[in-house]
PDB file of C-alpha atoms in Angstrom:
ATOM      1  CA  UNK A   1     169.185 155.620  46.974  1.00 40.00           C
ATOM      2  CA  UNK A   2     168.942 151.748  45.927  1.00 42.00           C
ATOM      3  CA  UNK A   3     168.163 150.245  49.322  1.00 43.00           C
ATOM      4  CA  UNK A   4     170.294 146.908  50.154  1.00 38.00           C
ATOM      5  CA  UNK A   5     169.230 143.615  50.479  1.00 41.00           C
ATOM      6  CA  UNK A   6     170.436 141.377  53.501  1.00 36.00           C
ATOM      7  CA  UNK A   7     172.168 137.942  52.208  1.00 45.00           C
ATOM      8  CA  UNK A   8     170.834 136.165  54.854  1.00 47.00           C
ATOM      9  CA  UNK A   9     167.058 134.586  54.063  1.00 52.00           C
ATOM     10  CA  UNK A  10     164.277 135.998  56.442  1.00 76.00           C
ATOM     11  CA  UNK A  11     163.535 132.633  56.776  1.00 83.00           C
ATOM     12  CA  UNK A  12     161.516 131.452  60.022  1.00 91.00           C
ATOM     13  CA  UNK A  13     162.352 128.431  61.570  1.00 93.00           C
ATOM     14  CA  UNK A  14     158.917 126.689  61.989  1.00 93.00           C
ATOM     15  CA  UNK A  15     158.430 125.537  65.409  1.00 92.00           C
ATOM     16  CA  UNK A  16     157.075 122.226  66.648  1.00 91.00           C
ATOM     17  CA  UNK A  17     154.338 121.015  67.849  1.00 93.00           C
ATOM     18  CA  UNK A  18     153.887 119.831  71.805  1.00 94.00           C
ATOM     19  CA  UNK A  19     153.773 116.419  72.602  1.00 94.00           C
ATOM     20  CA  UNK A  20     149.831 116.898  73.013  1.00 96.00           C
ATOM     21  CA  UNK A  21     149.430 118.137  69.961  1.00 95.00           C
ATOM     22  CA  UNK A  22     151.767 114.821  68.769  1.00 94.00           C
ATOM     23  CA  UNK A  23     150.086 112.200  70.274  1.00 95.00           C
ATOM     24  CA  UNK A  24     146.641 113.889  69.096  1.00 96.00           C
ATOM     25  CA  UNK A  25     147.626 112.513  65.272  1.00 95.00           C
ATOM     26  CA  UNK A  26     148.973 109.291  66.767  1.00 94.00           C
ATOM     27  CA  UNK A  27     145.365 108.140  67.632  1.00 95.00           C
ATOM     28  CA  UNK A  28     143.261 110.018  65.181  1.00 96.00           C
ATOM     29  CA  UNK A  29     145.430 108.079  62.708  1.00 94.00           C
ATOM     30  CA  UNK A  30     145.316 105.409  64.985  1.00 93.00           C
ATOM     31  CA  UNK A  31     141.956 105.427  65.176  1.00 95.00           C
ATOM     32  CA  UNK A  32     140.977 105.704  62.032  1.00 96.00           C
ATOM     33  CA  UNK A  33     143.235 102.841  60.582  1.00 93.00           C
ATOM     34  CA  UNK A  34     141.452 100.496  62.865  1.00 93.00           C
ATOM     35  CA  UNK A  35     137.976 101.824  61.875  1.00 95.00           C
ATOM     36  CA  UNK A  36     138.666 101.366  58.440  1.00 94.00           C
ATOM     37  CA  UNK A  37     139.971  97.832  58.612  1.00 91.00           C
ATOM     38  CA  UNK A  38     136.996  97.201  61.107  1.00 92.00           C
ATOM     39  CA  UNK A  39     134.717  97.892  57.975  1.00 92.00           C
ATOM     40  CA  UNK A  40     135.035  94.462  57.542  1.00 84.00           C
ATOM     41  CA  UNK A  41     133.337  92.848  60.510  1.00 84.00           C
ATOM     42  CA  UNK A  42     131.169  95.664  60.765  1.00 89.00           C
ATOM     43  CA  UNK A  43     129.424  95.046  56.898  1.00 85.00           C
ATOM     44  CA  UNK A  44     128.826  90.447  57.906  1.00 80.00           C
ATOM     45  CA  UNK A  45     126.620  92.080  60.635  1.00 84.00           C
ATOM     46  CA  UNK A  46     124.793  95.521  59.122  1.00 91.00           C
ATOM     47  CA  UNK A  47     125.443  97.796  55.905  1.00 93.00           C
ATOM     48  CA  UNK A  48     124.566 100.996  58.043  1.00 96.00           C
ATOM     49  CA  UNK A  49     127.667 100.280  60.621  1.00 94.00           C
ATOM     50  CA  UNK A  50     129.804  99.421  57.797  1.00 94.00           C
ATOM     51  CA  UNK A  51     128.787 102.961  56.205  1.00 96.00           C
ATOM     52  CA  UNK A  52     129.250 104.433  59.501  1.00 96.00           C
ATOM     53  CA  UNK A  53     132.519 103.311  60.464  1.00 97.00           C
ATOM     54  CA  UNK A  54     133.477 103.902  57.188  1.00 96.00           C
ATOM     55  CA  UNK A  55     132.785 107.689  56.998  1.00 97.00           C
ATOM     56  CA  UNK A  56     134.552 108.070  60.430  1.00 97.00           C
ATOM     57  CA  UNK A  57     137.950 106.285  59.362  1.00 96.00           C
ATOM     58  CA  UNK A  58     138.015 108.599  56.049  1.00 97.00           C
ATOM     59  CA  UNK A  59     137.312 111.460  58.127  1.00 98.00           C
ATOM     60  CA  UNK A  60     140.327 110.748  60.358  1.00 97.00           C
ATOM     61  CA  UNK A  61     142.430 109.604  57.945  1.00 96.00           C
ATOM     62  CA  UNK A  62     141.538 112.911  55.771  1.00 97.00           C
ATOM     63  CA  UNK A  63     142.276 115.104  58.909  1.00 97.00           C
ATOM     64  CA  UNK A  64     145.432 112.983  59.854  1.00 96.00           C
ATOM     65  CA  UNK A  65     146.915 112.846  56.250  1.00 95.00           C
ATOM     66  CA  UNK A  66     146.624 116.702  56.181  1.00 97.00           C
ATOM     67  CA  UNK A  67     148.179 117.311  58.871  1.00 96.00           C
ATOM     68  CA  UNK A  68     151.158 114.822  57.902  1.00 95.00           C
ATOM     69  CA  UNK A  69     151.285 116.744  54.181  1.00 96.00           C
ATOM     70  CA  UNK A  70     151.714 119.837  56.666  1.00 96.00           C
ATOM     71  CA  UNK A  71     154.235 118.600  58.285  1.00 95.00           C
ATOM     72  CA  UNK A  72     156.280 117.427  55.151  1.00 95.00           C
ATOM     73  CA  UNK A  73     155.734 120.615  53.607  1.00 96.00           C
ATOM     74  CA  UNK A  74     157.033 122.407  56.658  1.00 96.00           C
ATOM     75  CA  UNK A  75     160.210 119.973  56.951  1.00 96.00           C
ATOM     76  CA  UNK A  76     161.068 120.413  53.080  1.00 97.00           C
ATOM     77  CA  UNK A  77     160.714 124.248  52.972  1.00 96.00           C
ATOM     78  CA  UNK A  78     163.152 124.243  55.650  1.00 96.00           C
ATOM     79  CA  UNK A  79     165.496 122.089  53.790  1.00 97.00           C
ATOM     80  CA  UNK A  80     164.769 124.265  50.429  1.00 96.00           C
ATOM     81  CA  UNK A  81     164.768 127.217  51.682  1.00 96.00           C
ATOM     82  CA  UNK A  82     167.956 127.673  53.262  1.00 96.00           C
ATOM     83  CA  UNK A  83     169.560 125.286  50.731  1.00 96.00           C
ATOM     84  CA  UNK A  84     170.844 122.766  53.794  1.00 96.00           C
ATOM     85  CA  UNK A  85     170.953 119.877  50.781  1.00 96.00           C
ATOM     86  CA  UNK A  86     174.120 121.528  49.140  1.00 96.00           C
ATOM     87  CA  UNK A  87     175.287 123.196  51.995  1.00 96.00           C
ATOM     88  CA  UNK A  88     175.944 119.707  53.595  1.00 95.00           C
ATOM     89  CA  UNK A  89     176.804 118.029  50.547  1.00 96.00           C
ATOM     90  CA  UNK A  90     179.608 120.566  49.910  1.00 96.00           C
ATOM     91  CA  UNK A  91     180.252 120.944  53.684  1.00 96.00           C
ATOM     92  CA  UNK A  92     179.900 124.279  53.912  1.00 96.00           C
ATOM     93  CA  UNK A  93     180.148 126.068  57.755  1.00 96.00           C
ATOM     94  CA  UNK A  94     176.037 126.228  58.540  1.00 95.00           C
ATOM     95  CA  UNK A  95     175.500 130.157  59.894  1.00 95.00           C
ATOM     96  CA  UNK A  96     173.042 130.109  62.904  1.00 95.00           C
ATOM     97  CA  UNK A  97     169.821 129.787  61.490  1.00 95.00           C
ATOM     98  CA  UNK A  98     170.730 127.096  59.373  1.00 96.00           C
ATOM     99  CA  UNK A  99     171.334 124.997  61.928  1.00 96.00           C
ATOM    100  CA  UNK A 100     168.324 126.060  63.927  1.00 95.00           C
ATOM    101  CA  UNK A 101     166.995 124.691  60.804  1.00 96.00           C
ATOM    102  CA  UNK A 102     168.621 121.282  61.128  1.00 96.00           C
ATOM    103  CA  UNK A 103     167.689 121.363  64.347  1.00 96.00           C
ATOM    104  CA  UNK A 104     164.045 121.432  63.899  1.00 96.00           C
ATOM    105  CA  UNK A 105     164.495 118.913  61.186  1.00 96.00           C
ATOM    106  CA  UNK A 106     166.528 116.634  63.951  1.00 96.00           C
ATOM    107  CA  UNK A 107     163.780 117.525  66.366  1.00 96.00           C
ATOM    108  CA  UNK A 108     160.641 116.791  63.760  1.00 95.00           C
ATOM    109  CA  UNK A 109     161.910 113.599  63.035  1.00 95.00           C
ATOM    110  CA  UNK A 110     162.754 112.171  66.230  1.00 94.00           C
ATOM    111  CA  UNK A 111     159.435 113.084  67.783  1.00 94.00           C
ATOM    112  CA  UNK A 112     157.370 111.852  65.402  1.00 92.00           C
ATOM    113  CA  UNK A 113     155.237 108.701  65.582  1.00 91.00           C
ATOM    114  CA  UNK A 114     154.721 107.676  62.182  1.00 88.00           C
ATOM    115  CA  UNK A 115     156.845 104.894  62.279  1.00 91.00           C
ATOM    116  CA  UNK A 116     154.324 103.618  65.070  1.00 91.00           C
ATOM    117  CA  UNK A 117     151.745 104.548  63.236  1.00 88.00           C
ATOM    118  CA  UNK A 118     152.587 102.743  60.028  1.00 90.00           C
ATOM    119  CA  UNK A 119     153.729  99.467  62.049  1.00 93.00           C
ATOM    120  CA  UNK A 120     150.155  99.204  63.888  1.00 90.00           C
ATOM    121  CA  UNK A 121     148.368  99.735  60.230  1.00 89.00           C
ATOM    122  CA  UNK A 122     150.590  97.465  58.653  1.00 93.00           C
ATOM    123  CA  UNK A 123     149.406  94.824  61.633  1.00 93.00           C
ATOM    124  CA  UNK A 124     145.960  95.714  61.538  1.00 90.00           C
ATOM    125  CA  UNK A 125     145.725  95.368  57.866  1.00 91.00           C
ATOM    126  CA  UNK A 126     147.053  91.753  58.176  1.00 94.00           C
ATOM    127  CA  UNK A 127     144.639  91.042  60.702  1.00 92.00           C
ATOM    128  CA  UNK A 128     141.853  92.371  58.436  1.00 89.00           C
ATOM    129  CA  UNK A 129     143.194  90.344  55.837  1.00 91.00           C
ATOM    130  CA  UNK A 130     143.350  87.230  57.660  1.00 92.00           C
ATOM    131  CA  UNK A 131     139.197  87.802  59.420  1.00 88.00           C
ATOM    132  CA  UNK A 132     137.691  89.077  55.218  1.00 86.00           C
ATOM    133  CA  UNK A 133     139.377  86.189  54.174  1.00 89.00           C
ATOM    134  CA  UNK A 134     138.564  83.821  57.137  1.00 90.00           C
ATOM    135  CA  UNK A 135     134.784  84.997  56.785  1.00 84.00           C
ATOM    136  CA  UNK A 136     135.131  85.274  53.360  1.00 85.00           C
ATOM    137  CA  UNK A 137     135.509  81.600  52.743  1.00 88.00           C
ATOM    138  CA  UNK A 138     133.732  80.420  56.228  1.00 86.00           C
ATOM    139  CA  UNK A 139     136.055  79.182  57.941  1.00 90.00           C
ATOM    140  CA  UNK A 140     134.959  81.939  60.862  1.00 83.00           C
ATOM    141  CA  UNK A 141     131.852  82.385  61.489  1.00 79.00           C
ATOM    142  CA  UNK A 142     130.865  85.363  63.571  1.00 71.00           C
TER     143      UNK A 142
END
């Protein structure tokens, strides 16, 4: 006897993270950012501290940027896997799951704090800017 398959994917919903877990990744990226724009400041007064710092912002950046290619993964396997793309292009009626789906998308995205987190690099990096080049030239002298 052929045995039959269900039409609807076995698909789990991921679920996300606590806030905890959230604002962990804020600061290790954080964190990290400022360390590695810090290299800077750190290499005018000693070549070890510049090494230093600059081992601990790759190793927070390498731990945060996993975890972010995580989380993409998980966000586009939900999208791919139950085909929500088409399914909203064409407006087709979502069953239950796919919008459980959606709604950890919704969810995913609103918690997140990568839009801090690229504003305060983006700042930081100016500010690093502005000191290499204001040491650079010596105008600043620290």
């Amino acid at each position: 006897m052929t045995e039959l398959k269900s039409e609807t994917p076995t698909f789990e919903i991921p679920r996300g993270y606590g806030m905890p877990v959230i604002n962990l990744y804020f600061w290790v990226g954080l964190v990290s950012a400022i360390l590695l724009r810090s290299i800077i400041i750190a290499d005018h007064y000693s070549i070890f501290w510049g090494k230093a710092i600059w081992y601990l912002g790759v190793t927070g950046y390498l731990w945060f940027f996993t975890h972010r290619y995580h989380i993409a993964k998980r966000r586009f396997s939900v999208v791919k896997d139950l085909s929500l793309l088409e399914k909203v292009r064409t407006r087709q009626k979502l069953s239950e799951k796919e919008l459980e789906g959606m709604e950890y998308l919704l969810w995913s995205l609103s918690v997140s704090k990568e839009r801090a987190n690229y504003y305060v690099i983006s700042v930081f990096s100016v500010i690093a800017i502005a000191l290499s080049l204001s040491l650079d030239l010596g105008i600043l002298k620290l």
